[in-house]
Short mmCIF file of C-alpha atoms in Angstrom, two decimals:
data_model
loop_
_atom_site.label_atom_id
_atom_site.label_comp_id
_atom_site.label_asym_id
_atom_site.label_seq_id
_atom_site.Cartn_x
_atom_site.Cartn_y
_atom_site.Cartn_z
CA MET A 15 0.22 -0.25 0.52
CA GLU A 16 2.85 2.50 -0.52
CA ASN A 17 3.90 1.92 -3.78
CA LEU A 18 -0.28 3.67 -4.95
CA VAL A 19 0.01 6.12 -7.24
CA PRO A 20 -1.74 8.53 -7.34
CA VAL A 21 -1.22 8.75 -4.10
CA PRO A 22 -4.39 8.28 -1.74
CA VAL A 23 -5.37 10.79 1.16
CA ASP A 24 -4.88 7.86 3.95
CA VAL A 25 -3.93 4.56 4.62
CA LYS A 26 -3.22 2.24 7.06
CA SER A 27 -1.32 -0.69 6.13
CA SER A 28 -1.86 -4.27 8.38
CA GLU A 29 -0.68 -8.02 7.50
CA ALA A 30 -3.49 -9.42 7.40
CA ASP A 31 -3.43 -9.89 3.26
CA TYR A 32 -6.01 -11.17 1.38
CA THR A 33 -5.36 -14.14 -1.15
CA LEU A 34 -8.00 -14.68 -3.73
CA THR A 35 -8.49 -18.52 -5.30
CA GLU A 36 -10.46 -20.42 -7.33
CA ASN A 37 -13.96 -19.57 -4.85
CA THR A 38 -13.30 -16.13 -4.95
CA VAL A 39 -16.49 -14.39 -5.80
CA ILE A 40 -17.45 -11.23 -6.87
CA GLU A 41 -20.35 -9.97 -4.59
CA VAL A 42 -22.85 -6.32 -4.85
CA ARG A 43 -25.61 -5.65 -3.83
CA ASP A 44 -26.30 -2.64 -5.22
CA GLY A 45 -28.05 -3.03 -9.71
CA GLU A 46 -25.79 0.52 -9.84
CA ALA A 47 -22.22 -1.39 -8.68
CA THR A 48 -22.82 -4.31 -11.40
CA GLY A 49 -20.85 -2.42 -13.62
CA VAL A 50 -18.23 -1.91 -11.96
CA ALA A 51 -18.10 -5.69 -10.97
CA GLU A 52 -18.12 -6.37 -14.66
CA TYR A 53 -15.46 -4.52 -15.15
CA LEU A 54 -13.58 -5.85 -11.94
CA ALA A 55 -14.22 -9.42 -13.77
CA GLY A 56 -13.06 -9.00 -17.26
CA LEU A 57 -9.51 -7.20 -15.50
CA LEU A 58 -9.66 -10.49 -13.34
CA ARG A 59 -10.25 -13.49 -14.99
CA PRO A 60 -7.86 -13.74 -17.52
CA SER A 61 -4.49 -13.77 -15.63
CA THR A 62 -6.24 -15.58 -13.10
CA GLY A 63 -8.02 -18.12 -14.97
CA TYR A 64 -10.78 -18.07 -12.30
CA GLU A 65 -14.12 -18.03 -13.14
CA LEU A 66 -14.76 -15.20 -10.71
CA PRO A 67 -18.60 -14.92 -10.33
CA ILE A 68 -21.24 -12.46 -9.15
CA ILE A 69 -23.41 -12.47 -6.98
CA GLU A 70 -26.01 -10.32 -5.17
CA GLY A 71 -25.14 -10.68 -1.88
CA SER A 72 -26.01 -10.36 2.04
CA SER A 73 -25.84 -6.96 4.41
CA THR A 74 -22.29 -7.62 4.80
CA GLY A 75 -21.65 -10.04 1.84
CA PRO A 76 -19.70 -13.84 2.03
CA ASP A 77 -16.47 -14.46 3.08
CA GLY A 78 -13.77 -14.89 0.61
CA SER A 79 -15.42 -12.47 -1.90
CA ILE A 80 -14.53 -8.78 -3.25
CA SER A 81 -17.52 -7.10 -1.94
CA LEU A 82 -18.53 -3.91 -3.78
CA ARG A 83 -21.10 -1.18 -2.03
CA LEU A 84 -22.83 1.57 -2.81
CA ALA A 85 -23.00 3.85 0.69
CA PRO A 86 -24.65 6.90 -0.06
CA ASP A 87 -23.40 8.00 3.40
CA SER A 88 -20.35 8.59 2.36
CA SER A 89 -19.87 12.46 2.87
CA ASP A 90 -16.23 12.39 3.62
CA ILE A 91 -15.23 10.66 0.30
CA HIS A 92 -17.18 12.78 -1.58
CA SER A 93 -18.76 11.39 -5.15
CA GLN A 94 -15.77 9.94 -6.53
CA GLY A 95 -13.92 8.88 -3.91
CA TYR A 96 -14.22 5.05 -2.00
CA ARG A 97 -12.44 3.28 1.04
CA LEU A 98 -11.19 0.36 0.87
CA GLN A 99 -10.43 -2.54 2.98
CA VAL A 100 -8.49 -5.25 2.93
CA ASN A 101 -7.76 -8.54 5.87
CA ALA A 102 -7.47 -12.24 5.79
CA ASP A 103 -11.47 -12.59 4.82
CA GLY A 104 -11.53 -11.24 1.90
CA VAL A 105 -12.11 -6.82 0.08
CA GLN A 106 -14.39 -5.00 0.81
CA ILE A 107 -14.94 -1.82 -1.38
CA ARG A 108 -17.62 1.49 -0.62
CA ALA A 109 -18.07 4.54 -2.69
CA SER A 110 -21.25 6.99 -2.67
CA GLU A 111 -21.45 6.68 -6.28
CA PRO A 112 -20.01 4.41 -8.81
CA ALA A 113 -17.83 5.78 -10.22
CA GLY A 114 -15.88 6.35 -6.88
CA LEU A 115 -16.34 1.68 -7.31
CA PHE A 116 -14.36 1.86 -9.72
CA ALA A 117 -11.47 4.03 -8.36
CA GLY A 118 -11.45 2.02 -6.10
CA VAL A 119 -11.28 -1.05 -8.29
CA GLN A 120 -7.45 0.37 -10.17
CA THR A 121 -6.54 0.77 -6.72
CA LEU A 122 -6.86 -2.94 -5.38
CA ARG A 123 -5.31 -2.91 -9.01
CA GLN A 124 -2.43 -2.46 -8.23
CA LEU A 125 -2.79 -3.82 -4.82
CA LEU A 126 -2.19 -7.09 -6.45
CA PRO A 127 1.10 -8.77 -8.11
CA PRO A 128 1.72 -6.83 -11.34
CA ALA A 129 1.14 -10.36 -13.59
CA ILE A 130 -2.64 -9.19 -12.99
CA GLU A 131 -2.06 -7.42 -16.20
CA ALA A 132 -1.45 -10.35 -18.40
CA ASP A 133 -4.42 -11.81 -20.95
CA THR A 134 -3.54 -15.13 -20.52
CA GLU A 135 -3.86 -17.33 -17.14
CA GLN A 136 -0.51 -16.34 -15.36
CA SER A 137 0.77 -19.04 -12.34
CA ALA A 138 0.91 -16.30 -9.28
CA GLU A 139 -0.21 -15.88 -5.46
CA TRP A 140 -2.70 -13.52 -6.23
CA THR A 141 -2.32 -12.33 -2.97
CA VAL A 142 -3.62 -8.64 -1.47
CA SER A 143 -1.86 -6.41 0.01
CA GLY A 144 -3.80 -6.30 4.10
CA GLY A 145 -4.70 -3.06 5.00
CA ARG A 146 -7.07 0.76 5.23
CA ILE A 147 -7.40 2.94 2.57
CA ARG A 148 -9.84 6.59 2.25
CA ASP A 149 -9.54 8.31 -1.16
CA TYR A 150 -11.47 11.01 -2.89
CA PRO A 151 -10.20 13.28 -5.45
CA ARG A 152 -8.39 17.09 -5.50
CA PHE A 153 -10.05 18.11 -8.82
CA THR A 154 -12.64 16.68 -9.54
CA TYR A 155 -11.88 17.37 -12.92
CA ARG A 156 -8.48 15.15 -14.39
CA GLY A 157 -8.60 14.95 -18.50
CA ALA A 158 -5.89 13.90 -20.57
CA HIS A 159 -6.03 15.32 -24.24
CA LEU A 160 -4.67 13.31 -27.73
CA ASP A 161 -4.51 15.25 -31.08
CA VAL A 162 -6.00 12.55 -33.64
CA ALA A 163 -5.85 15.20 -35.92
CA ARG A 164 -2.36 15.52 -37.18
CA HIS A 165 -2.34 11.88 -36.76
CA PHE A 166 -5.13 9.85 -37.03
CA PHE A 167 -5.97 6.75 -34.70
CA ASP A 168 -8.02 4.09 -34.66
CA VAL A 169 -10.71 2.90 -32.42
CA GLU A 170 -8.74 0.67 -30.76
CA THR A 171 -5.61 2.78 -29.96
CA VAL A 172 -8.18 5.46 -28.35
CA LYS A 173 -9.83 2.92 -26.73
CA GLN A 174 -6.06 1.89 -25.32
CA TYR A 175 -5.97 5.71 -24.68
CA ILE A 176 -9.10 5.88 -22.35
CA ASP A 177 -7.73 2.21 -20.49
CA TYR A 178 -4.31 4.02 -19.49
CA LEU A 179 -6.50 7.25 -18.13
CA ALA A 180 -9.47 5.31 -16.10
CA GLN A 181 -5.66 3.39 -14.71
CA TYR A 182 -3.87 5.82 -13.32
CA LYS A 183 -7.39 7.69 -12.84
CA VAL A 184 -8.02 10.28 -15.46
CA ASN A 185 -11.69 11.20 -16.31
CA HIS A 186 -11.80 13.36 -19.14
CA LEU A 187 -10.69 12.40 -22.48
CA HIS A 188 -10.86 15.82 -24.82
CA LEU A 189 -10.41 14.45 -28.08
CA HIS A 190 -8.99 16.66 -31.07
CA LEU A 191 -11.07 15.77 -33.64
CA THR A 192 -10.01 19.27 -36.64
CA ASP A 193 -7.20 20.88 -37.71
CA ASP A 194 -5.39 21.59 -40.85
CA GLN A 195 -3.93 18.52 -41.24
CA GLY A 196 -7.20 16.21 -41.07
CA TRP A 197 -11.23 16.14 -40.00
CA ARG A 198 -11.58 13.35 -38.47
CA ILE A 199 -15.25 13.66 -37.64
CA GLU A 200 -18.31 13.06 -39.65
CA ILE A 201 -20.79 14.83 -40.05
CA ASP A 202 -24.51 14.59 -42.33
CA SER A 203 -25.15 17.75 -43.35
CA TRP A 204 -21.13 18.70 -44.76
CA PRO A 205 -19.83 15.09 -45.93
CA ASN A 206 -16.92 16.61 -48.05
CA LEU A 207 -15.33 17.27 -44.50
CA THR A 208 -14.91 13.84 -44.27
CA ASP A 209 -15.03 13.16 -48.36
CA GLU A 210 -12.15 15.29 -49.12
CA GLY A 211 -11.18 16.72 -45.68
CA ALA A 212 -10.03 13.38 -43.66
CA ASP A 213 -7.73 11.66 -46.59
CA SER A 214 -4.29 12.98 -45.62
CA GLU A 215 -1.81 13.95 -41.98
CA VAL A 216 1.05 15.30 -41.50
CA GLY A 217 3.93 13.78 -43.66
CA GLY A 218 1.38 12.54 -46.16
CA GLY A 219 -0.05 9.33 -44.90
CA SER A 220 -3.96 7.98 -45.47
CA GLY A 221 -5.37 9.80 -42.81
CA GLY A 222 -8.65 8.67 -41.61
CA TYR A 223 -12.08 9.36 -39.54
CA TYR A 224 -13.97 8.57 -37.33
CA THR A 225 -18.14 7.42 -38.30
CA LYS A 226 -20.92 8.56 -36.13
CA GLU A 227 -21.46 5.07 -34.82
CA GLU A 228 -17.79 4.91 -34.01
CA TYR A 229 -17.15 7.88 -32.35
CA LYS A 230 -20.36 6.60 -30.23
CA GLU A 231 -18.39 4.05 -30.20
CA ILE A 232 -15.50 5.25 -28.00
CA VAL A 233 -17.67 6.78 -26.56
CA GLN A 234 -19.87 4.39 -24.90
CA TYR A 235 -16.42 2.31 -24.13
CA ALA A 236 -15.27 5.29 -22.21
CA GLN A 237 -17.99 6.20 -20.03
CA THR A 238 -17.72 2.41 -18.99
CA ARG A 239 -14.37 3.75 -17.26
CA PHE A 240 -15.83 6.57 -16.12
CA VAL A 241 -14.61 9.08 -18.58
CA THR A 242 -16.23 11.68 -20.41
CA VAL A 243 -15.35 12.67 -23.91
CA ILE A 244 -14.78 16.16 -24.86
CA PRO A 245 -14.90 16.69 -28.63
CA GLU A 246 -12.96 20.00 -29.60
CA ILE A 247 -13.74 21.63 -33.69
CA ASP A 248 -10.14 23.65 -33.86
CA MET A 249 -12.24 27.01 -35.14
CA PRO A 250 -11.29 29.96 -36.19
CA GLY A 251 -7.80 28.64 -37.37
CA HIS A 252 -5.90 25.12 -37.63
CA THR A 253 -9.02 25.28 -39.96
CA GLY A 254 -7.24 23.60 -43.51
CA ALA A 255 -9.08 20.70 -43.77
CA ALA A 256 -12.39 22.15 -44.13
CA LEU A 257 -10.98 25.07 -46.23
CA GLU A 258 -9.81 22.23 -48.58
CA SER A 259 -13.09 20.48 -48.36
CA TYR A 260 -15.28 23.36 -48.61
CA ALA A 261 -14.44 26.18 -51.79
CA GLU A 262 -16.92 28.42 -49.70
CA LEU A 263 -15.20 28.29 -46.64
CA ASN A 264 -12.40 30.49 -48.00
CA CYS A 265 -12.69 33.92 -48.61
CA ASP A 266 -10.68 33.79 -52.80
CA GLY A 267 -13.89 30.68 -52.86
CA GLU A 268 -11.43 28.28 -53.96
CA LYS A 269 -9.84 25.59 -52.21
CA ARG A 270 -6.84 24.86 -49.99
CA GLN A 271 -4.49 22.87 -50.74
CA GLU A 272 -4.71 19.35 -48.68
CA ASP A 273 -1.89 20.48 -45.87
CA THR A 274 0.39 17.78 -44.44
CA GLY A 275 3.21 19.86 -43.09
CA THR A 276 3.02 21.35 -39.82
CA ASN A 277 3.01 25.30 -40.03
CA VAL A 278 -0.08 26.61 -37.87
CA GLY A 279 -1.41 30.04 -37.37
CA ASP A 280 -1.67 30.79 -41.47
CA THR A 281 -5.39 29.74 -41.95
CA SER A 282 -9.11 31.15 -40.51
CA LEU A 283 -12.80 30.40 -41.80
CA CYS A 284 -13.52 33.29 -43.90
CA LEU A 285 -15.70 35.59 -41.14
CA ASP A 286 -16.48 37.64 -43.54
CA LYS A 287 -19.68 34.78 -45.43
CA GLU A 288 -22.56 33.97 -43.82
CA VAL A 289 -21.89 30.41 -45.49
CA THR A 290 -19.15 30.66 -42.07
CA TYR A 291 -21.46 31.19 -39.24
CA GLU A 292 -24.88 28.25 -40.97
CA PHE A 293 -21.24 25.78 -41.06
CA ILE A 294 -20.18 25.60 -37.55
CA GLU A 295 -23.77 26.20 -36.77
CA ASP A 296 -24.16 22.86 -37.96
CA VAL A 297 -20.74 21.00 -37.06
CA ILE A 298 -21.32 22.71 -33.27
CA SER A 299 -25.55 20.79 -32.94
CA GLU A 300 -24.46 17.39 -35.09
CA VAL A 301 -20.94 17.24 -32.64
CA ALA A 302 -23.27 17.69 -29.40
CA GLU A 303 -25.84 15.46 -30.77
CA MET A 304 -23.19 12.66 -30.39
CA THR A 305 -21.95 13.86 -26.98
CA PRO A 306 -23.65 13.32 -24.11
CA GLY A 307 -20.62 15.06 -21.74
CA PRO A 308 -21.62 18.44 -20.87
CA TYR A 309 -18.73 19.83 -22.62
CA LEU A 310 -17.53 20.84 -26.24
CA HIS A 311 -14.12 22.48 -26.51
CA ILE A 312 -13.64 25.17 -29.57
CA GLY A 313 -10.01 25.70 -29.46
CA GLY A 314 -9.63 29.42 -30.65
CA ASP A 315 -5.87 28.94 -30.64
CA GLU A 316 -3.05 30.82 -32.70
CA ALA A 317 -5.78 32.90 -35.30
CA HIS A 318 -2.67 34.67 -36.29
CA THR A 319 -4.37 35.76 -39.70
CA LEU A 320 -6.86 37.87 -37.66
CA SER A 321 -6.97 41.36 -36.16
CA ASP A 322 -8.35 41.19 -31.97
CA LYS A 323 -11.40 42.76 -33.02
CA GLU A 324 -12.06 39.84 -35.79
CA TYR A 325 -11.34 37.11 -33.84
CA ASN A 326 -13.96 38.43 -31.07
CA ASP A 327 -16.39 39.30 -33.51
CA PHE A 328 -16.76 35.35 -34.36
CA MET A 329 -16.06 34.23 -30.31
CA ASN A 330 -19.66 36.27 -29.99
CA CYS A 331 -21.14 34.08 -32.55
CA ALA A 332 -20.25 30.93 -31.70
CA ILE A 333 -19.91 30.64 -28.24
CA PRO A 334 -23.54 31.23 -27.65
CA MET A 335 -24.29 28.13 -30.38
CA VAL A 336 -22.19 25.56 -28.07
CA ILE A 337 -24.39 27.17 -24.55
CA GLU A 338 -27.19 26.85 -27.09
CA GLN A 339 -26.58 22.91 -27.33
CA GLY A 340 -26.55 22.72 -23.45
CA LYS A 341 -22.77 22.43 -24.03
CA ARG A 342 -20.61 24.22 -21.66
CA PRO A 343 -17.81 25.92 -24.39
CA ILE A 344 -14.13 25.26 -23.48
CA GLY A 345 -11.70 27.42 -25.61
CA TRP A 346 -7.80 27.59 -25.26
CA HIS A 347 -7.20 30.85 -22.83
CA GLN A 348 -7.21 33.49 -25.86
CA ILE A 349 -11.12 32.50 -25.71
CA LEU A 350 -10.83 34.60 -22.14
CA GLY A 351 -9.72 37.83 -24.59
CA ALA A 352 -13.24 38.23 -26.22
CA ASP A 353 -14.59 38.63 -22.53
CA PRO A 354 -17.52 35.41 -23.32
CA PRO A 355 -19.90 34.44 -21.15
CA GLU A 356 -19.03 33.24 -18.15
CA GLN A 357 -20.00 29.74 -17.88
CA THR A 358 -17.26 28.86 -20.96
CA ILE A 359 -13.89 27.73 -19.48
CA GLY A 360 -10.32 29.06 -20.69
CA GLN A 361 -7.87 26.12 -20.94
CA PHE A 362 -3.93 27.66 -19.83
CA TRP A 363 -1.41 26.18 -21.92
CA GLY A 364 0.91 29.22 -21.56
CA THR A 365 4.56 29.14 -20.73
CA SER A 366 5.16 31.17 -17.98
CA SER A 367 2.95 32.09 -14.93
CA ASP A 368 2.77 35.78 -15.14
CA ALA A 369 -0.74 35.99 -17.63
CA PRO A 370 -2.16 38.91 -16.53
CA GLU A 371 -5.64 38.49 -19.24
CA VAL A 372 -5.79 35.40 -17.61
CA ALA A 373 -5.88 35.76 -13.81
CA ALA A 374 -8.51 38.58 -14.94
CA ALA A 375 -10.57 35.90 -16.44
CA ALA A 376 -10.25 34.00 -13.21
CA GLU A 377 -11.29 36.85 -10.95
CA ALA A 378 -14.84 37.45 -13.16
CA GLY A 379 -15.32 34.06 -12.46
CA HIS A 380 -14.34 31.70 -15.16
CA GLU A 381 -12.75 28.61 -14.25
CA LEU A 382 -9.15 27.17 -16.16
CA ILE A 383 -8.77 24.22 -16.63
CA MET A 384 -4.47 23.92 -16.44
CA SER A 385 -2.52 22.34 -19.55
CA PRO A 386 0.65 24.54 -19.42
CA ALA A 387 3.42 23.38 -21.72
CA THR A 388 5.76 23.59 -20.18
CA ASP A 389 5.47 20.21 -17.45
CA ALA A 390 2.39 18.65 -19.46
CA TYR A 391 2.61 18.76 -22.94
CA LEU A 392 3.29 15.42 -23.13
CA ASP A 393 4.98 15.37 -26.59
CA MET A 394 7.20 18.08 -25.31
CA LYS A 395 10.93 16.06 -25.81
CA TYR A 396 12.01 14.62 -22.27
CA ASN A 397 16.00 16.17 -23.41
CA GLU A 398 17.56 16.93 -26.01
CA ASP A 399 18.66 13.02 -27.23
CA THR A 400 15.00 11.72 -26.90
CA GLU A 401 14.28 11.22 -31.54
CA LEU A 402 10.23 11.70 -30.61
CA GLY A 403 9.01 14.67 -29.86
CA LEU A 404 8.59 18.35 -29.80
CA ASP A 405 11.12 21.41 -28.79
CA TRP A 406 9.45 23.90 -29.11
CA ALA A 407 8.47 24.60 -25.08
CA GLY A 408 11.67 23.93 -24.12
CA TYR A 409 12.36 19.71 -22.55
CA THR A 410 10.45 17.86 -20.30
CA PRO A 411 12.07 15.51 -17.70
CA VAL A 412 9.58 13.19 -15.92
CA PRO A 413 10.97 15.46 -12.63
CA ASP A 414 8.79 18.38 -14.33
CA ALA A 415 6.11 16.99 -15.27
CA TYR A 416 5.73 16.67 -11.23
CA ASP A 417 6.78 19.13 -10.28
CA TRP A 418 4.48 21.64 -10.62
CA ASP A 419 1.21 22.77 -8.48
CA PRO A 420 -2.13 22.66 -11.12
CA ALA A 421 -3.21 25.91 -8.44
CA GLY A 422 -0.59 27.67 -7.98
CA TYR A 423 0.93 28.30 -10.65
CA ILE A 424 -0.67 30.73 -12.47
CA ASP A 425 -0.22 34.36 -10.40
CA GLY A 426 -2.70 35.55 -8.75
CA VAL A 427 -5.26 33.29 -9.39
CA ASP A 428 -6.57 30.27 -6.73
CA GLU A 429 -7.35 26.96 -6.45
CA SER A 430 -11.56 27.48 -6.15
CA SER A 431 -10.80 28.81 -9.97
CA ILE A 432 -9.65 25.75 -11.31
CA MET A 433 -10.75 22.45 -12.59
CA GLY A 434 -7.74 20.54 -12.60
CA PRO A 435 -5.05 19.71 -15.31
CA GLU A 436 -4.78 18.31 -17.99
CA THR A 437 -2.04 16.73 -19.91
CA ALA A 438 -2.58 17.11 -23.49
CA LEU A 439 -0.63 14.38 -26.24
CA TRP A 440 -0.02 16.35 -29.04
CA SER A 441 1.18 14.17 -33.46
CA GLU A 442 2.95 16.24 -35.52
CA ASN A 443 5.44 12.94 -34.94
CA ILE A 444 3.19 10.76 -33.13
CA ARG A 445 2.48 7.89 -35.14
CA THR A 446 1.84 4.57 -33.30
CA LEU A 447 0.11 3.86 -30.18
CA SER A 448 3.77 2.65 -29.82
CA ASP A 449 4.99 6.09 -29.83
CA ILE A 450 1.70 7.57 -27.42
CA GLU A 451 2.88 4.97 -25.23
CA PHE A 452 7.02 6.07 -25.39
CA MET A 453 5.39 9.78 -24.72
CA LEU A 454 3.36 9.14 -22.11
CA PHE A 455 4.64 6.78 -19.84
CA PRO A 456 6.46 7.31 -17.09
CA ARG A 457 5.64 11.61 -16.89
CA PHE A 458 1.65 10.86 -17.01
CA PRO A 459 1.23 9.37 -14.13
CA GLY A 460 2.39 12.02 -12.27
CA VAL A 461 -0.12 14.75 -13.89
CA ALA A 462 -2.58 12.42 -12.53
CA GLU A 463 -1.04 12.09 -9.19
CA LEU A 464 -1.46 16.26 -9.35
CA GLY A 465 -5.03 15.88 -9.97
CA TRP A 466 -6.31 12.78 -7.81
CA SER A 467 -3.80 14.08 -4.20
CA PRO A 468 -3.75 15.52 -1.87
CA GLU A 469 -1.28 18.78 -2.27
CA ALA A 470 0.51 17.86 0.96
CA LYS A 471 1.20 14.31 -0.86
CA THR A 472 2.80 15.16 -4.11
CA ASP A 473 5.59 18.40 -3.37
CA ASP A 474 7.66 15.28 -3.10
CA TRP A 475 9.83 14.18 -6.16
CA ASP A 476 12.20 12.44 -4.32
CA GLU A 477 9.63 10.37 -2.77
CA PHE A 478 7.18 10.00 -5.76
CA LYS A 479 9.82 8.10 -8.34
CA HIS A 480 10.72 5.62 -5.64
CA ARG A 481 6.19 3.90 -6.49
CA LEU A 482 6.79 5.52 -9.77
CA ALA A 483 9.49 3.20 -10.36
CA ALA A 484 7.77 0.12 -8.72
CA GLN A 485 4.90 0.78 -11.12
CA SER A 486 7.34 0.18 -14.13
CA PRO A 487 6.62 -4.81 -12.90
CA ARG A 488 3.16 -3.45 -14.16
CA TRP A 489 3.56 -1.69 -17.20
CA ASN A 490 6.46 -4.64 -18.57
CA VAL A 491 3.13 -6.79 -18.32
CA GLN A 492 1.32 -5.11 -20.46
CA ASP A 493 3.44 -4.29 -22.77
CA ILE A 494 3.77 -0.87 -22.83
CA ASN A 495 6.75 0.89 -24.63
CA TYR A 496 7.86 3.44 -21.93
CA TYR A 497 11.09 5.35 -21.47
CA GLN A 498 13.28 4.05 -19.26
CA SER A 499 14.15 7.63 -17.72
CA PRO A 500 18.09 7.77 -15.69
CA GLN A 501 15.97 9.80 -12.92
CA VAL A 502 13.90 7.19 -11.85
CA PRO A 503 15.41 3.91 -9.56
CA TRP A 504 14.06 1.55 -12.21
CA PRO A 505 13.52 -1.55 -10.44
CA GLY A 506 16.91 -4.14 -10.86
CA GLU A 507 18.94 -1.22 -11.77
#
């Protein structure tokens, strides 16, 4: 229990361990807990070879069981928290909501031997470390972004990404669906977006896109892991794929050439045309309709071809369209300069704590998602020798991804304005799941801990690095292509 990531609020270890056997059952009493029980069984059955039947239990639960229960009076663990107790008789996880039970299951997972992660039957003693845990998140919002526009990633890769988020208690997936190099989501009213705008990517690859059914599949898969999908349709800049698809969205009435490069800031929808606003209203409406979550991200960064007035006038049209669809608008922090409605969320991606406009927006009531490029942009290289990644925001070695406070990063902004941290993974030179894993691990679990764990327990890199290193045997079983940073004391080295 001393090696958990994220570190829990309260931990008390004991020597009363519990060992799973072929007689172990998963016991529930609440229908809402059944989905979490099924997830847990699916996680444990392949490696143990045990049946692990799910049964409806009594008020106490049978001995030898893993018991999952909803306890509505658990006010001291909040909506996403849990209590976990392990003794010789079994495992009990209690929470006020299913999301809390799911978080407890991720902790239980780490209390089992790393071989539990295998997808084939293993020969092992499935002992769970004894003790008690009380745990809940510091921030209710904990996010991770994935750029599927620069390079396209298929449904199965996105599902694997979601599994990595869930493993470390991250509960929002921000999908960057559109950019200059590709349009990745089917829009019925504007079919050329995928007929013409999806067949390319950086470097000239074949690209791709998600049909509405595939997007629904991603959303539903995420929901089973208590992850909310946030779609991003970037506008008015980063719109090259749309401009390639429809001549009328360009001011000169001609289609833009296919873009397979990595330049930014040189595209914009034509703001003087009525068709532009018909276009964005149609797109926002269709994306909102297929997205059950409460948020819709409209980008808003690097619109370098526009004046401040042109940009602000555009946002004053676009943001209300999001609100009219019942979604809460999110934009990169430049959107706050347009003086949007208070419910608009700014996502900070700057490189300096000196951001007076962002601080003023927070003072005016706007909430912020924290993704400082120097610490949370996981597409930055680890160091000068790293082959993958970029370096425009500098290098981000593993300690730097952990050594910052989401609530204390921006001067003049306190925790009351912060929704939580979000990692970003842009894909200019990220092409495969193996590439994704290399950039995520071992930095991603550190940012995940900053979002979940108490601030007082996340201020010591020297302590954290040992817990982080203890995760690596699990990653080895999962066949994760992680970067073996020399700053982490990996086992056996």
